[in-house]
């Protein structure tokens, strides 16, 4: 039965923008989620706005004091839904417009980064975000940047879905050529050398603005595979060059059965390679046997390694000293963490640029930090709770080791945090209070706190 709230939305938007349970459009929307876990949650309907005016009308209707029903809703740009509620699917807001002088880009919040990069790479450009177009809880539309609605600009950069719905991004362009990239797999006998090398290149005095990398360990119980993994990217190399910054890593012995070659390509090409798929999106491939001694390519190896249908992530933050990197491996290698199908624990340098202009609470920190990413994947949904418990224990173990070494940091990286992690409390009391004050101004009825389920909410005052 179609509820009165849904009937009201149909009258506002038209039936072509609202997909009811059981319709072909509904099923297509549900099947488009990258995660089987997200696709298993069924909302009452999907709303497919085609403009910021549509989004404003939907929010005004859903939050009206005269609303016939009080429904939870979710906002999907890349992967969330509301069980039994209404999901606002922003994928129709996917326009990408490059200015005539090629200095700015306007992108709808439904546009994917690979689409943005594919368009910009023809011009040798990349971008940074400079402002948001936002629909607030009362249905009003504002632009937030460093000069106008600066508190909203600050809060959205760390406050996730607590203040409104971002419908458009303004971005400033800069020149960007091809990227150099390589993935290496080293035997676990190199852990001590890995800790020494990465502890050195992650030190603040060795920071290189052009270097971006993930390093860690992978374990696939189904195939009996364990290895040290390094995903290395450098943004300022010509074709045929090799990054001197990564020379110590590249000199480590590699797993003999995995071939390793560098790639010089644009961002969208690198993002589409299998080794990047685990960090950008999840793709299912039927498991195939891995035979040590067979000359598998690195892409075939990673297709095997990341072939499970369920996954989760959890993060922690610490100073990446040599001792702490070794301690993280010891936690990873403990029997408690090796639940069925655990893919590995990885970490990356946290880039601190602009830290004083967001809510993350890092502006007063002046050293190197690493984000530890626990990323298990597994084939059987019946093992969900066992893996969740193992991940929680693994993160706690790493944090306890970091505290004993005096290198722990309370910051939790939002994008890959687990639902049970206190992300916003990690920003510090001062920033939490500032976020609470911002919510009072832009969402006094706490629409986005109470009606929008999921993600990380601003704590109530006194908690």
GROMACS .gro file of N, CA, C and O in nm, residues 210-304:
model
  380
  210UNK      N    1   5.402   1.481  -0.346
  210UNK     CA    2   5.365   1.404  -0.465
  210UNK      C    3   5.349   1.255  -0.438
  210UNK      O    4   5.310   1.180  -0.528
  211UNK      N    5   5.378   1.211  -0.317
  211UNK     CA    6   5.374   1.069  -0.285
  211UNK      C    7   5.244   1.033  -0.213
  211UNK      O    8   5.201   1.102  -0.122
  212UNK      N    9   5.182   0.925  -0.256
  212UNK     CA   10   5.061   0.873  -0.191
  212UNK      C   11   5.073   0.721  -0.189
  212UNK      O   12   5.091   0.660  -0.294
  213UNK      N   13   5.063   0.660  -0.072
  213UNK     CA   14   5.083   0.515  -0.070
  213UNK      C   15   5.010   0.448   0.045
  213UNK      O   16   4.977   0.510   0.146
  214UNK      N   17   4.982   0.322   0.024
  214UNK     CA   18   4.926   0.233   0.126
  214UNK      C   19   5.025   0.120   0.144
  214UNK      O   20   5.076   0.065   0.047
  215UNK      N   21   5.051   0.086   0.268
  215UNK     CA   22   5.139  -0.027   0.294
  215UNK      C   23   5.079  -0.109   0.406
  215UNK      O   24   5.009  -0.057   0.493
  216UNK      N   25   5.097  -0.239   0.404
  216UNK     CA   26   5.037  -0.323   0.507
  216UNK      C   27   5.056  -0.469   0.475
  216UNK      O   28   5.156  -0.507   0.414
  217UNK      N   29   4.959  -0.550   0.517
  217UNK     CA   30   4.970  -0.694   0.501
  217UNK      C   31   4.837  -0.752   0.455
  217UNK      O   32   4.730  -0.697   0.485
  218UNK      N   33   4.843  -0.860   0.381
  218UNK     CA   34   4.722  -0.927   0.335
  218UNK      C   35   4.728  -1.073   0.375
  218UNK      O   36   4.836  -1.133   0.381
  219UNK      N   37   4.610  -1.127   0.406
  219UNK     CA   38   4.600  -1.268   0.443
  219UNK      C   39   4.471  -1.323   0.384
  219UNK      O   40   4.365  -1.262   0.400
  220UNK      N   41   4.478  -1.432   0.312
  220UNK     CA   42   4.360  -1.498   0.255
  220UNK      C   43   4.361  -1.643   0.300
  220UNK      O   44   4.435  -1.725   0.245
  221UNK      N   45   4.280  -1.674   0.401
  221UNK     CA   46   4.284  -1.807   0.460
  221UNK      C   47   4.241  -1.914   0.360
  221UNK      O   48   4.292  -2.027   0.364
  222UNK      N   49   4.147  -1.881   0.272
  222UNK     CA   50   4.097  -1.980   0.177
  222UNK      C   51   4.206  -2.030   0.083
  222UNK      O   52   4.204  -2.144   0.037
  223UNK      N   53   4.305  -1.943   0.056
  223UNK     CA   54   4.411  -1.979  -0.039
  223UNK      C   55   4.547  -1.994   0.028
  223UNK      O   56   4.647  -2.021  -0.039
  224UNK      N   57   4.552  -1.974   0.161
  224UNK     CA   58   4.678  -1.987   0.232
  224UNK      C   59   4.782  -1.886   0.189
  224UNK      O   60   4.901  -1.914   0.185
  225UNK      N   61   4.738  -1.763   0.156
  225UNK     CA   62   4.827  -1.660   0.104
  225UNK      C   63   4.846  -1.550   0.208
  225UNK      O   64   4.749  -1.498   0.263
  226UNK      N   65   4.970  -1.516   0.237
  226UNK     CA   66   5.004  -1.402   0.323
  226UNK      C   67   5.117  -1.326   0.256
  226UNK      O   68   5.207  -1.386   0.198
  227UNK      N   69   5.114  -1.194   0.266
  227UNK     CA   70   5.220  -1.114   0.205
  227UNK      C   71   5.218  -0.972   0.260
  227UNK      O   72   5.117  -0.927   0.316
  228UNK      N   73   5.328  -0.903   0.245
  228UNK     CA   74   5.336  -0.759   0.264
  228UNK      C   75   5.293  -0.691   0.135
  228UNK      O   76   5.334  -0.733   0.026
  229UNK      N   77   5.210  -0.589   0.145
  229UNK     CA   78   5.158  -0.521   0.027
  229UNK      C   79   5.196  -0.373   0.031
  229UNK      O   80   5.187  -0.308   0.135
  230UNK      N   81   5.236  -0.319  -0.084
  230UNK     CA   82   5.263  -0.176  -0.098
  230UNK      C   83   5.196  -0.124  -0.225
  230UNK      O   84   5.227  -0.171  -0.335
  231UNK      N   85   5.102  -0.033  -0.210
  231UNK     CA   86   5.039   0.034  -0.325
  231UNK      C   87   5.100   0.174  -0.332
  231UNK      O   88   5.077   0.257  -0.244
  232UNK      N   89   5.183   0.199  -0.433
  232UNK     CA   90   5.263   0.321  -0.441
  232UNK      C   91   5.217   0.407  -0.558
  232UNK      O   92   5.202   0.357  -0.670
  233UNK      N   93   5.198   0.536  -0.533
  233UNK     CA   94   5.161   0.631  -0.639
  233UNK      C   95   5.249   0.755  -0.626
  233UNK      O   96   5.276   0.801  -0.515
  234UNK      N   97   5.293   0.807  -0.740
  234UNK     CA   98   5.367   0.933  -0.742
  234UNK      C   99   5.310   1.019  -0.854
  234UNK      O  100   5.287   0.971  -0.965
  235UNK      N  101   5.282   1.145  -0.823
  235UNK     CA  102   5.202   1.228  -0.914
  235UNK      C  103   5.282   1.313  -1.011
  235UNK      O  104   5.224   1.382  -1.094
  236UNK      N  105   5.415   1.310  -1.004
  236UNK     CA  106   5.495   1.399  -1.090
  236UNK      C  107   5.612   1.325  -1.154
  236UNK      O  108   5.727   1.360  -1.136
  237UNK      N  109   5.580   1.221  -1.232
  237UNK     CA  110   5.685   1.148  -1.303
  237UNK      C  111   5.650   1.137  -1.450
  237UNK      O  112   5.534   1.120  -1.488
  238UNK      N  113   5.752   1.146  -1.535
  238UNK     CA  114   5.732   1.123  -1.678
  238UNK      C  115   5.739   0.972  -1.705
  238UNK      O  116   5.793   0.895  -1.626
  239UNK      N  117   5.684   0.930  -1.818
  239UNK     CA  118   5.683   0.788  -1.854
  239UNK      C  119   5.828   0.737  -1.864
  239UNK      O  120   5.914   0.801  -1.922
  240UNK      N  121   5.851   0.622  -1.804
  240UNK     CA  122   5.984   0.563  -1.808
  240UNK      C  123   6.066   0.593  -1.683
  240UNK      O  124   6.166   0.525  -1.658
  241UNK      N  125   6.024   0.692  -1.604
  241UNK     CA  126   6.096   0.724  -1.481
  241UNK      C  127   6.051   0.632  -1.367
  241UNK      O  128   5.943   0.573  -1.371
  242UNK      N  129   6.133   0.624  -1.264
  242UNK     CA  130   6.099   0.552  -1.142
  242UNK      C  131   6.117   0.646  -1.025
  242UNK      O  132   6.214   0.721  -1.018
  243UNK      N  133   6.024   0.639  -0.930
  243UNK     CA  134   6.028   0.731  -0.816
  243UNK      C  135   6.144   0.699  -0.723
  243UNK      O  136   6.153   0.588  -0.668
  244UNK      N  137   6.232   0.795  -0.704
  244UNK     CA  138   6.342   0.777  -0.611
  244UNK      C  139   6.291   0.770  -0.467
  244UNK      O  140   6.352   0.705  -0.381
  245UNK      N  141   6.179   0.833  -0.440
  245UNK     CA  142   6.120   0.834  -0.306
  245UNK      C  143   6.093   0.692  -0.259
  245UNK      O  144   6.110   0.658  -0.141
  246UNK      N  145   6.049   0.606  -0.350
  246UNK     CA  146   6.012   0.469  -0.315
  246UNK      C  147   6.125   0.368  -0.337
  246UNK      O  148   6.104   0.247  -0.322
  247UNK      N  149   6.244   0.413  -0.369
  247UNK     CA  150   6.354   0.322  -0.402
  247UNK      C  151   6.378   0.216  -0.294
  247UNK      O  152   6.395   0.098  -0.326
  248UNK      N  153   6.380   0.251  -0.164
  248UNK     CA  154   6.404   0.148  -0.062
  248UNK      C  155   6.297   0.039  -0.062
  248UNK      O  156   6.329  -0.078  -0.038
  249UNK      N  157   6.172   0.075  -0.091
  249UNK     CA  158   6.066  -0.026  -0.096
  249UNK      C  159   6.083  -0.114  -0.219
  249UNK      O  160   6.069  -0.237  -0.212
  250UNK      N  161   6.115  -0.053  -0.332
  250UNK     CA  162   6.128  -0.128  -0.456
  250UNK      C  163   6.247  -0.223  -0.455
  250UNK      O  164   6.253  -0.317  -0.533
  251UNK      N  165   6.342  -0.199  -0.365
  251UNK     CA  166   6.460  -0.287  -0.355
  251UNK      C  167   6.435  -0.408  -0.266
  251UNK      O  168   6.519  -0.499  -0.260
  252UNK      N  169   6.319  -0.414  -0.197
  252UNK     CA  170   6.289  -0.530  -0.114
  252UNK      C  171   6.261  -0.652  -0.201
  252UNK      O  172   6.208  -0.640  -0.311
  253UNK      N  173   6.294  -0.772  -0.154
  253UNK     CA  174   6.258  -0.894  -0.229
  253UNK      C  175   6.107  -0.902  -0.247
  253UNK      O  176   6.030  -0.860  -0.159
  254UNK      N  177   6.062  -0.954  -0.359
  254UNK     CA  178   5.920  -0.966  -0.386
  254UNK      C  179   5.878  -1.112  -0.385
  254UNK      O  180   5.960  -1.203  -0.395
  255UNK      N  181   5.747  -1.134  -0.373
  255UNK     CA  182   5.693  -1.270  -0.382
  255UNK      C  183   5.719  -1.320  -0.523
  255UNK      O  184   5.673  -1.261  -0.621
  256UNK      N  185   5.790  -1.428  -0.537
  256UNK     CA  186   5.842  -1.470  -0.668
  256UNK      C  187   5.733  -1.508  -0.766
  256UNK      O  188   5.752  -1.501  -0.888
  257UNK      N  189   5.615  -1.548  -0.716
  257UNK     CA  190   5.510  -1.595  -0.807
  257UNK      C  191   5.421  -1.482  -0.858
  257UNK      O  192   5.326  -1.507  -0.931
  258UNK      N  193   5.451  -1.358  -0.819
  258UNK     CA  194   5.369  -1.245  -0.860
  258UNK      C  195   5.454  -1.147  -0.941
  258UNK      O  196   5.554  -1.096  -0.893
  259UNK      N  197   5.414  -1.120  -1.064
  259UNK     CA  198   5.490  -1.025  -1.146
  259UNK      C  199   5.452  -0.883  -1.106
  259UNK      O  200   5.340  -0.855  -1.065
  260UNK      N  201   5.546  -0.790  -1.116
  260UNK     CA  202   5.526  -0.653  -1.073
  260UNK      C  203   5.582  -0.557  -1.177
  260UNK      O  204   5.701  -0.560  -1.205
  261UNK      N  205   5.496  -0.474  -1.233
  261UNK     CA  206   5.542  -0.373  -1.328
  261UNK      C  207   5.476  -0.241  -1.295
  261UNK      O  208   5.361  -0.236  -1.250
  262UNK      N  209   5.550  -0.133  -1.317
  262UNK     CA  210   5.496   0.000  -1.291
  262UNK      C  211   5.404   0.042  -1.405
  262UNK      O  212   5.419   0.000  -1.519
  263UNK      N  213   5.310   0.128  -1.371
  263UNK     CA  214   5.216   0.183  -1.468
  263UNK      C  215   5.229   0.335  -1.466
  263UNK      O  216   5.236   0.395  -1.359
  264UNK      N  217   5.233   0.396  -1.582
  264UNK     CA  218   5.224   0.542  -1.593
  264UNK      C  219   5.097   0.571  -1.670
  264UNK      O  220   5.085   0.537  -1.788
  265UNK      N  221   4.998   0.628  -1.601
  265UNK     CA  222   4.867   0.644  -1.662
  265UNK      C  223   4.792   0.755  -1.591
  265UNK      O  224   4.839   0.811  -1.491
  266UNK      N  225   4.672   0.788  -1.643
  266UNK     CA  226   4.591   0.889  -1.578
  266UNK      C  227   4.516   0.827  -1.459
  266UNK      O  228   4.515   0.706  -1.439
  267UNK      N  229   4.451   0.914  -1.380
  267UNK     CA  230   4.387   0.869  -1.257
  267UNK      C  231   4.278   0.767  -1.284
  267UNK      O  232   4.268   0.664  -1.216
  268UNK      N  233   4.193   0.791  -1.383
  268UNK     CA  234   4.080   0.702  -1.407
  268UNK      C  235   4.127   0.563  -1.451
  268UNK      O  236   4.068   0.463  -1.414
  269UNK      N  237   4.235   0.556  -1.527
  269UNK     CA  238   4.289   0.426  -1.568
  269UNK      C  239   4.340   0.348  -1.449
  269UNK      O  240   4.313   0.229  -1.433
  270UNK      N  241   4.415   0.415  -1.360
  270UNK     CA  242   4.468   0.349  -1.241
  270UNK      C  243   4.354   0.304  -1.150
  270UNK      O  244   4.357   0.194  -1.094
  271UNK      N  245   4.250   0.387  -1.138
  271UNK     CA  246   4.138   0.354  -1.050
  271UNK      C  247   4.061   0.232  -1.097
  271UNK      O  248   3.997   0.164  -1.017
  272UNK      N  249   4.068   0.202  -1.226
  272UNK     CA  250   3.993   0.089  -1.280
  272UNK      C  251   4.070  -0.042  -1.273
  272UNK      O  252   4.016  -0.148  -1.304
  273UNK      N  253   4.196  -0.037  -1.229
  273UNK     CA  254   4.276  -0.159  -1.220
  273UNK      C  255   4.231  -0.240  -1.099
  273UNK      O  256   4.187  -0.183  -0.999
  274UNK      N  257   4.243  -0.371  -1.103
  274UNK     CA  258   4.194  -0.454  -0.993
  274UNK      C  259   4.253  -0.420  -0.857
  274UNK      O  260   4.184  -0.427  -0.757
  275UNK      N  261   4.382  -0.380  -0.852
  275UNK     CA  262   4.437  -0.353  -0.722
  275UNK      C  263   4.373  -0.230  -0.658
  275UNK      O  264   4.373  -0.217  -0.537
  276UNK      N  265   4.319  -0.138  -0.738
  276UNK     CA  266   4.252  -0.022  -0.682
  276UNK      C  267   4.108  -0.051  -0.649
  276UNK      O  268   4.046   0.018  -0.569
  277UNK      N  269   4.051  -0.155  -0.707
  277UNK     CA  270   3.909  -0.183  -0.689
  277UNK      C  271   3.874  -0.205  -0.542
  277UNK      O  272   3.766  -0.170  -0.498
  278UNK      N  273   3.966  -0.262  -0.467
  278UNK     CA  274   3.935  -0.292  -0.327
  278UNK      C  275   3.917  -0.165  -0.245
  278UNK      O  276   3.846  -0.163  -0.146
  279UNK      N  277   3.981  -0.057  -0.288
  279UNK     CA  278   3.973   0.066  -0.212
  279UNK      C  279   3.869   0.161  -0.270
  279UNK      O  280   3.822   0.250  -0.203
  280UNK      N  281   3.833   0.145  -0.397
  280UNK     CA  282   3.740   0.236  -0.463
  280UNK      C  283   3.600   0.178  -0.469
  280UNK      O  284   3.502   0.244  -0.442
  281UNK      N  285   3.586   0.051  -0.503
  281UNK     CA  286   3.456  -0.012  -0.509
  281UNK      C  287   3.478  -0.162  -0.497
  281UNK      O  288   3.588  -0.211  -0.516
  282UNK      N  289   3.374  -0.236  -0.466
  282UNK     CA  290   3.388  -0.381  -0.451
  282UNK      C  291   3.331  -0.451  -0.572
  282UNK      O  292   3.222  -0.418  -0.617
  283UNK      N  293   3.402  -0.546  -0.627
  283UNK     CA  294   3.354  -0.625  -0.738
  283UNK      C  295   3.367  -0.772  -0.701
  283UNK      O  296   3.467  -0.814  -0.643
  284UNK      N  297   3.265  -0.852  -0.734
  284UNK     CA  298   3.268  -0.994  -0.703
  284UNK      C  299   3.321  -1.073  -0.821
  284UNK      O  300   3.280  -1.053  -0.935
  285UNK      N  301   3.411  -1.163  -0.793
  285UNK     CA  302   3.462  -1.259  -0.891
  285UNK      C  303   3.459  -1.396  -0.825
  285UNK      O  304   3.502  -1.409  -0.711
  286UNK      N  305   3.414  -1.500  -0.892
  286UNK     CA  306   3.415  -1.634  -0.831
  286UNK      C  307   3.556  -1.672  -0.790
  286UNK      O  308   3.651  -1.650  -0.866
  287UNK      N  309   3.573  -1.727  -0.670
  287UNK     CA  310   3.707  -1.766  -0.625
  287UNK      C  311   3.769  -1.871  -0.717
  287UNK      O  312   3.701  -1.959  -0.768
  288UNK      N  313   3.899  -1.858  -0.740
  288UNK     CA  314   3.973  -1.956  -0.819
  288UNK      C  315   4.096  -1.997  -0.740
  288UNK      O  316   4.147  -1.920  -0.658
  289UNK      N  317   4.149  -2.116  -0.760
  289UNK     CA  318   4.264  -2.161  -0.683
  289UNK      C  319   4.386  -2.074  -0.709
  289UNK      O  320   4.410  -2.030  -0.823
  290UNK      N  321   4.463  -2.049  -0.606
  290UNK     CA  322   4.591  -1.979  -0.620
  290UNK      C  323   4.702  -2.081  -0.600
  290UNK      O  324   4.705  -2.151  -0.500
  291UNK      N  325   4.789  -2.090  -0.695
  291UNK     CA  326   4.895  -2.190  -0.689
  291UNK      C  327   5.030  -2.120  -0.674
  291UNK      O  328   5.074  -2.049  -0.763
  292UNK      N  329   5.090  -2.138  -0.558
  292UNK     CA  330   5.223  -2.083  -0.538
  292UNK      C  331   5.319  -2.150  -0.635
  292UNK      O  332   5.321  -2.272  -0.649
  293UNK      N  333   5.398  -2.071  -0.703
  293UNK     CA  334   5.489  -2.124  -0.803
  293UNK      C  335   5.439  -2.098  -0.944
  293UNK      O  336   5.517  -2.091  -1.038
  294UNK      N  337   5.308  -2.081  -0.958
  294UNK     CA  338   5.253  -2.043  -1.088
  294UNK      C  339   5.276  -1.894  -1.106
  294UNK      O  340   5.263  -1.816  -1.014
  295UNK      N  341   5.312  -1.853  -1.228
  295UNK     CA  342   5.347  -1.713  -1.250
  295UNK      C  343   5.222  -1.628  -1.271
  295UNK      O  344   5.189  -1.584  -1.380
  296UNK      N  345   5.143  -1.609  -1.163
  296UNK     CA  346   5.025  -1.524  -1.172
  296UNK      C  347   5.068  -1.378  -1.180
  296UNK      O  348   5.167  -1.337  -1.121
  297UNK      N  349   4.991  -1.298  -1.252
  297UNK     CA  350   5.016  -1.154  -1.251
  297UNK      C  351   4.962  -1.096  -1.122
  297UNK      O  352   4.880  -1.156  -1.054
  298UNK      N  353   5.004  -0.974  -1.089
  298UNK     CA  354   4.956  -0.913  -0.965
  298UNK      C  355   4.806  -0.888  -0.972
  298UNK      O  356   4.736  -0.897  -0.872
  299UNK      N  357   4.751  -0.857  -1.091
  299UNK     CA  358   4.608  -0.833  -1.103
  299UNK      C  359   4.530  -0.961  -1.078
  299UNK      O  360   4.425  -0.960  -1.013
  300UNK      N  361   4.580  -1.075  -1.127
  300UNK     CA  362   4.513  -1.202  -1.102
  300UNK      C  363   4.517  -1.236  -0.954
  300UNK      O  364   4.421  -1.286  -0.897
  301UNK      N  365   4.630  -1.208  -0.891
  301UNK     CA  366   4.642  -1.233  -0.747
  301UNK      C  367   4.538  -1.154  -0.669
  301UNK      O  368   4.471  -1.206  -0.581
  302UNK      N  369   4.522  -1.025  -0.702
  302UNK     CA  370   4.429  -0.942  -0.627
  302UNK      C  371   4.284  -0.976  -0.657
  302UNK      O  372   4.196  -0.960  -0.574
  303UNK      N  373   4.257  -1.023  -0.779
  303UNK     CA  374   4.123  -1.072  -0.809
  303UNK      C  375   4.089  -1.190  -0.719
  303UNK      O  376   3.979  -1.201  -0.666
  304UNK      N  377   4.186  -1.279  -0.698
  304UNK     CA  378   4.167  -1.392  -0.608
  304UNK      C  379   4.151  -1.343  -0.463
  304UNK      O  380   4.060  -1.383  -0.392
   0.00000   0.00000   0.00000
